[in-house]
Every structure is written in structure tokens, then in C-alpha cells.
DNA sequence: ACAAAATGTCAAATATATTTTACATAATGA
DNA sequence: TCATTATGTAAAATATATTTGACATTTTGT
């Protein structure tokens, strides 16, 4: 899975990681980890992020080859 | 957050929970828990489910009042 | 040049997601 | 009617997501 979080964060007034974290009520470290693709966040968080940026979850996160086999 | 997983599972050839679980490589209990809205699944799993049903994640899971405040 | 802000990195603690196991009940099909 | 399948439920074990705390480095703005 690929994440475009940083791309949209910059496109949205060049928010800092902390500003975005504050806006949606998570820790900065969570934003850092998502941007680094450390793990797959909850779909609830993904929906909130997508809504904040006025995009779809599919634009924010992209499945990649191999994802289907391994699943989550 | 609200889940429409059961709705789409039925609309997709009336798959059983086990069949769907097998198709995407998770346990049946996971499907059960998601349908019961026990917890918010990973966005990766959500993307795979949405792709399977040819819908968007937003159709599969809906944010509700209060979600934004509490976040995840 | 320098202070403040932003980002990077690490890791333990904590919370949540998922699996495994198992039994109970309901639904389905012959 | 009865066997099989599907679903419901529970809970412990395991895996992963997130938070907290802290320090290091880079970037930014004056």
C-alpha cells in the first residue's frame, strides 16, 4: 500500500505535521508514521483525513501489487 | 462510523461470511466483527473490500456525527 | 548568526485490530 | 426430519496501531 498523505498535506496550505495532527486529533507521531508508511491506519482515520482534504480514501492510499495476496 | 459491509456482501452473490473471509484472506471472525462495527478495520483491508465490491471506501464505511471530534 | 519551528528518529507504553478456538443457535436444503 | 451450513457469541492470544516522551537534525525566518 502507498500513501499520499504528505502530498496532500503540502497541497493544503503547507500544513505542518503538528498542525494536521491537531486538526484531526491525533499525535504528530501518528502523522509521521503514516507518511513513512510504517503501518496501515484505521479506516476511520483515513476517512477523516480524506474528508479534511476533500478527496477520497482511494486518492490518499493506493493498493499495490501484492497487497491483495497478503491482505492487510 | 457506520459500516455497510453486510449490505454489499449480500449484494455480491449473497456471499457467506466465510466465503468473503477466504476471498480476501482474513478470518471469518474479522468479517463478523466488522459487520458488527466492533472496531474500525485497517484502511488497507477497507480498500481491498471496496475493490472487491467495486465501490469506494466511502460507500463501505460512513463517518457519523461525533467521529470528527473523537477521531479514530 | 541565532532562535524557533519543523522534521526525523527511536523506543517503550498503551490501545486497538485481528486471529484462534470453541461452543451455541439459526437457517438452509434434501 | 435431519445433516450441513451459516451466523452469533465469547474470550484469550497475538499482531498491529497509536501515543508518549525524548533527543537529534534540518529548515525557516528575522
Coordinates of C-alpha atoms (C1' of nucleotides) in Angstrom, one line a residue:
Chain A
X1 CA 0.0 0.0 0.0
X2 CA 1.2 3.5 -0.8
X3 CA 0.4 6.7 1.0
X4 CA 0.0 10.2 -0.5
X5 CA -0.5 11.9 2.8
X6 CA 2.5 14.2 2.6
X7 CA 1.5 15.3 -0.9
X8 CA -2.0 16.4 0.2
X9 CA -0.7 17.9 3.4
X10 CA 1.5 20.2 1.4
X11 CA -1.2 20.9 -1.1
X12 CA -3.4 22.0 1.8
X13 CA -1.7 25.2 2.7
X14 CA 1.5 23.5 3.5
X15 CA 0.3 22.3 6.9
X16 CA 2.9 21.2 9.4
X17 CA 2.7 17.7 10.7
X18 CA 1.7 19.1 14.1
X19 CA -1.0 21.3 12.6
X20 CA -2.6 18.4 10.8
X21 CA -2.3 16.2 13.9
X22 CA -4.0 18.9 15.9
X23 CA -6.7 19.4 13.3
X24 CA -7.8 15.8 13.3
X25 CA -7.0 15.0 16.9
X26 CA -4.1 12.5 16.7
X27 CA -0.5 12.7 17.7
X28 CA 2.2 14.1 15.4
X29 CA 4.0 10.8 15.6
X30 CA 0.9 9.2 14.0
X31 CA 1.2 11.5 11.1
X32 CA 4.9 10.9 10.8
X33 CA 4.3 7.1 10.8
X34 CA 1.6 7.3 8.2
X35 CA 3.7 9.4 5.9
X36 CA 6.5 6.9 6.3
X37 CA 4.1 4.1 5.6
X38 CA 5.1 2.4 8.8
X39 CA 1.6 0.9 9.1
X40 CA -1.8 1.0 7.7
X41 CA -4.0 3.4 9.8
X42 CA -7.6 2.7 10.7
X43 CA -10.2 3.3 8.0
X44 CA -11.9 5.8 10.3
X45 CA -8.7 7.9 10.5
X46 CA -8.4 7.6 6.7
X47 CA -11.9 8.8 6.1
X48 CA -11.3 11.8 8.4
X49 CA -8.1 12.7 6.6
X50 CA -9.7 12.3 3.1
X51 CA -12.7 14.4 4.2
X52 CA -10.3 17.1 5.5
X53 CA -8.5 17.2 2.1
X54 CA -11.8 16.9 0.1
X55 CA -10.5 13.8 -1.6
X56 CA -11.4 10.1 -1.5
X57 CA -9.6 7.5 0.6
X58 CA -8.6 5.8 -2.7
X59 CA -6.7 9.0 -3.6
X60 CA -5.0 9.1 -0.2
X61 CA -4.0 5.5 0.0
X62 CA -3.3 3.2 -3.0
X63 CA -3.2 -0.5 -3.1
X64 CA -0.1 -2.1 -4.7
X65 CA 0.8 -5.3 -6.3
X66 CA 1.0 -8.0 -3.7
X67 CA -1.4 -6.2 -1.3
X68 CA -4.3 -8.5 -2.3
X69 CA -2.4 -11.7 -1.6
X70 CA -1.1 -10.7 1.8
X71 CA -4.2 -8.8 2.6
X72 CA -3.9 -6.2 5.4
Chain B
X1 CA -18.6 5.3 12.0
X2 CA -21.1 3.1 10.2
X3 CA -20.4 0.0 8.2
X4 CA -22.3 -1.2 5.1
X5 CA -20.3 -4.4 4.8
X6 CA -23.2 -6.8 5.2
X7 CA -25.3 -4.9 2.7
X8 CA -22.6 -5.3 0.0
X9 CA -21.8 -8.8 0.9
X10 CA -25.4 -9.8 0.3
X11 CA -25.5 -7.7 -2.9
X12 CA -22.5 -9.6 -4.2
X13 CA -24.0 -13.0 -4.8
X14 CA -25.0 -13.5 -1.2
X15 CA -21.5 -14.4 -0.1
X16 CA -21.2 -16.1 3.2
X17 CA -19.0 -14.5 5.8
X18 CA -16.6 -17.4 5.4
X19 CA -16.5 -17.1 1.6
X20 CA -15.7 -13.4 1.8
X21 CA -13.1 -14.0 4.5
X22 CA -11.5 -16.6 2.3
X23 CA -11.6 -14.3 -0.8
X24 CA -9.7 -11.5 0.9
X25 CA -7.6 -13.6 3.2
X26 CA -8.9 -12.7 6.7
X27 CA -10.6 -14.7 9.4
X28 CA -14.3 -15.1 9.4
X29 CA -14.3 -13.5 12.9
X30 CA -12.8 -10.4 11.4
X31 CA -15.7 -10.1 9.0
X32 CA -18.1 -10.7 11.8
X33 CA -16.5 -8.0 13.9
X34 CA -16.5 -5.5 11.1
X35 CA -20.2 -6.2 10.3
X36 CA -21.0 -5.7 14.0
X37 CA -18.9 -2.4 13.9
X38 CA -16.9 -3.8 16.8
X39 CA -13.9 -1.8 15.6
X40 CA -12.5 0.2 12.8
X41 CA -10.5 -2.0 10.4
X42 CA -7.3 -1.0 8.7
X43 CA -7.6 1.2 5.7
X44 CA -5.7 -1.5 3.7
X45 CA -8.4 -4.0 4.4
X46 CA -11.1 -1.4 3.7
X47 CA -9.5 -0.7 0.3
X48 CA -9.4 -4.4 -0.6
X49 CA -13.0 -4.9 0.4
X50 CA -14.1 -1.8 -1.5
X51 CA -12.2 -3.0 -4.6
X52 CA -13.7 -6.5 -4.3
X53 CA -17.2 -5.0 -4.4
X54 CA -16.4 -2.3 -7.0
X55 CA -17.3 0.5 -4.7
X56 CA -15.4 3.2 -2.8
X57 CA -14.3 3.1 0.8
X58 CA -16.7 6.0 1.5
X59 CA -19.6 3.8 0.3
X60 CA -18.5 0.9 2.5
X61 CA -17.9 3.0 5.7
X62 CA -19.6 6.2 6.6
X63 CA -18.4 8.8 9.2
X64 CA -21.0 9.8 11.7
X65 CA -21.7 12.8 13.9
X66 CA -19.1 12.9 16.6
X67 CA -16.5 10.9 14.7
X68 CA -14.5 14.0 13.8
X69 CA -14.3 15.1 17.4
X70 CA -13.2 11.8 18.8
X71 CA -11.2 11.0 15.8
X72 CA -10.4 7.3 15.3
Chain C
dA1 C1' 24.0 34.4 13.4
dC2 C1' 20.6 32.5 16.1
dA3 C1' 16.2 31.1 17.9
dA4 C1' 12.1 28.9 16.8
dA5 C1' 9.7 25.7 14.2
dA6 C1' 9.6 21.6 11.5
dT7 C1' 11.0 17.2 10.8
dG8 C1' 13.5 12.9 11.8
dT9 C1' 14.3 9.0 14.7
dC10 C1' 13.9 5.8 18.5
dA11 C1' 11.6 3.0 21.8
dA12 C1' 8.6 1.8 25.5
dA13 C1' 3.8 2.0 26.9
dT14 C1' -0.8 1.8 25.8
dA15 C1' -4.8 0.9 22.9
dT16 C1' -6.9 -1.3 19.3
dA17 C1' -7.2 -4.8 15.4
dT18 C1' -7.1 -9.5 14.3
dT19 C1' -6.6 -14.4 14.9
dT20 C1' -7.6 -18.6 17.0
dT21 C1' -10.6 -21.6 19.3
dA22 C1' -14.8 -23.3 20.6
dC23 C1' -19.5 -23.6 21.6
dA24 C1' -24.5 -22.2 20.7
dT25 C1' -28.2 -21.1 17.8
dA26 C1' -30.4 -20.3 13.4
dA27 C1' -31.0 -21.1 8.6
dT28 C1' -30.9 -23.9 4.6
dG29 C1' -31.5 -27.8 1.6
dA30 C1' -32.5 -32.5 0.6
Chain D
dT1 C1' -36.8 -34.6 9.8
dC2 C1' -32.1 -34.2 9.9
dA3 C1' -27.5 -33.1 8.4
dT4 C1' -25.0 -29.4 6.9
dT5 C1' -24.1 -24.7 6.5
dA6 C1' -24.3 -20.0 8.2
dT7 C1' -24.3 -17.0 11.8
dG8 C1' -23.8 -15.5 16.6
dT9 C1' -21.1 -15.1 20.7
dA10 C1' -17.2 -15.1 23.8
dA11 C1' -12.5 -14.8 25.2
dA12 C1' -7.7 -15.4 25.3
dA13 C1' -3.6 -14.9 22.4
dT14 C1' -1.3 -12.4 19.1
dA15 C1' -0.3 -8.7 16.0
dT16 C1' -0.6 -4.1 14.8
dA17 C1' -1.9 0.9 15.5
dT18 C1' -1.2 4.8 18.3
dT19 C1' 0.6 7.5 22.0
dT20 C1' 4.0 9.4 24.8
dG21 C1' 8.4 11.1 25.7
dA22 C1' 12.8 12.5 24.3
dC23 C1' 16.6 13.7 21.7
dA24 C1' 18.8 14.9 17.1
dT25 C1' 18.9 17.3 12.8
dT26 C1' 17.2 20.3 9.4
dT27 C1' 14.7 24.2 7.9
dT28 C1' 12.8 28.7 8.3
dG29 C1' 12.5 33.5 9.4
dT30 C1' 14.3 37.6 11.4

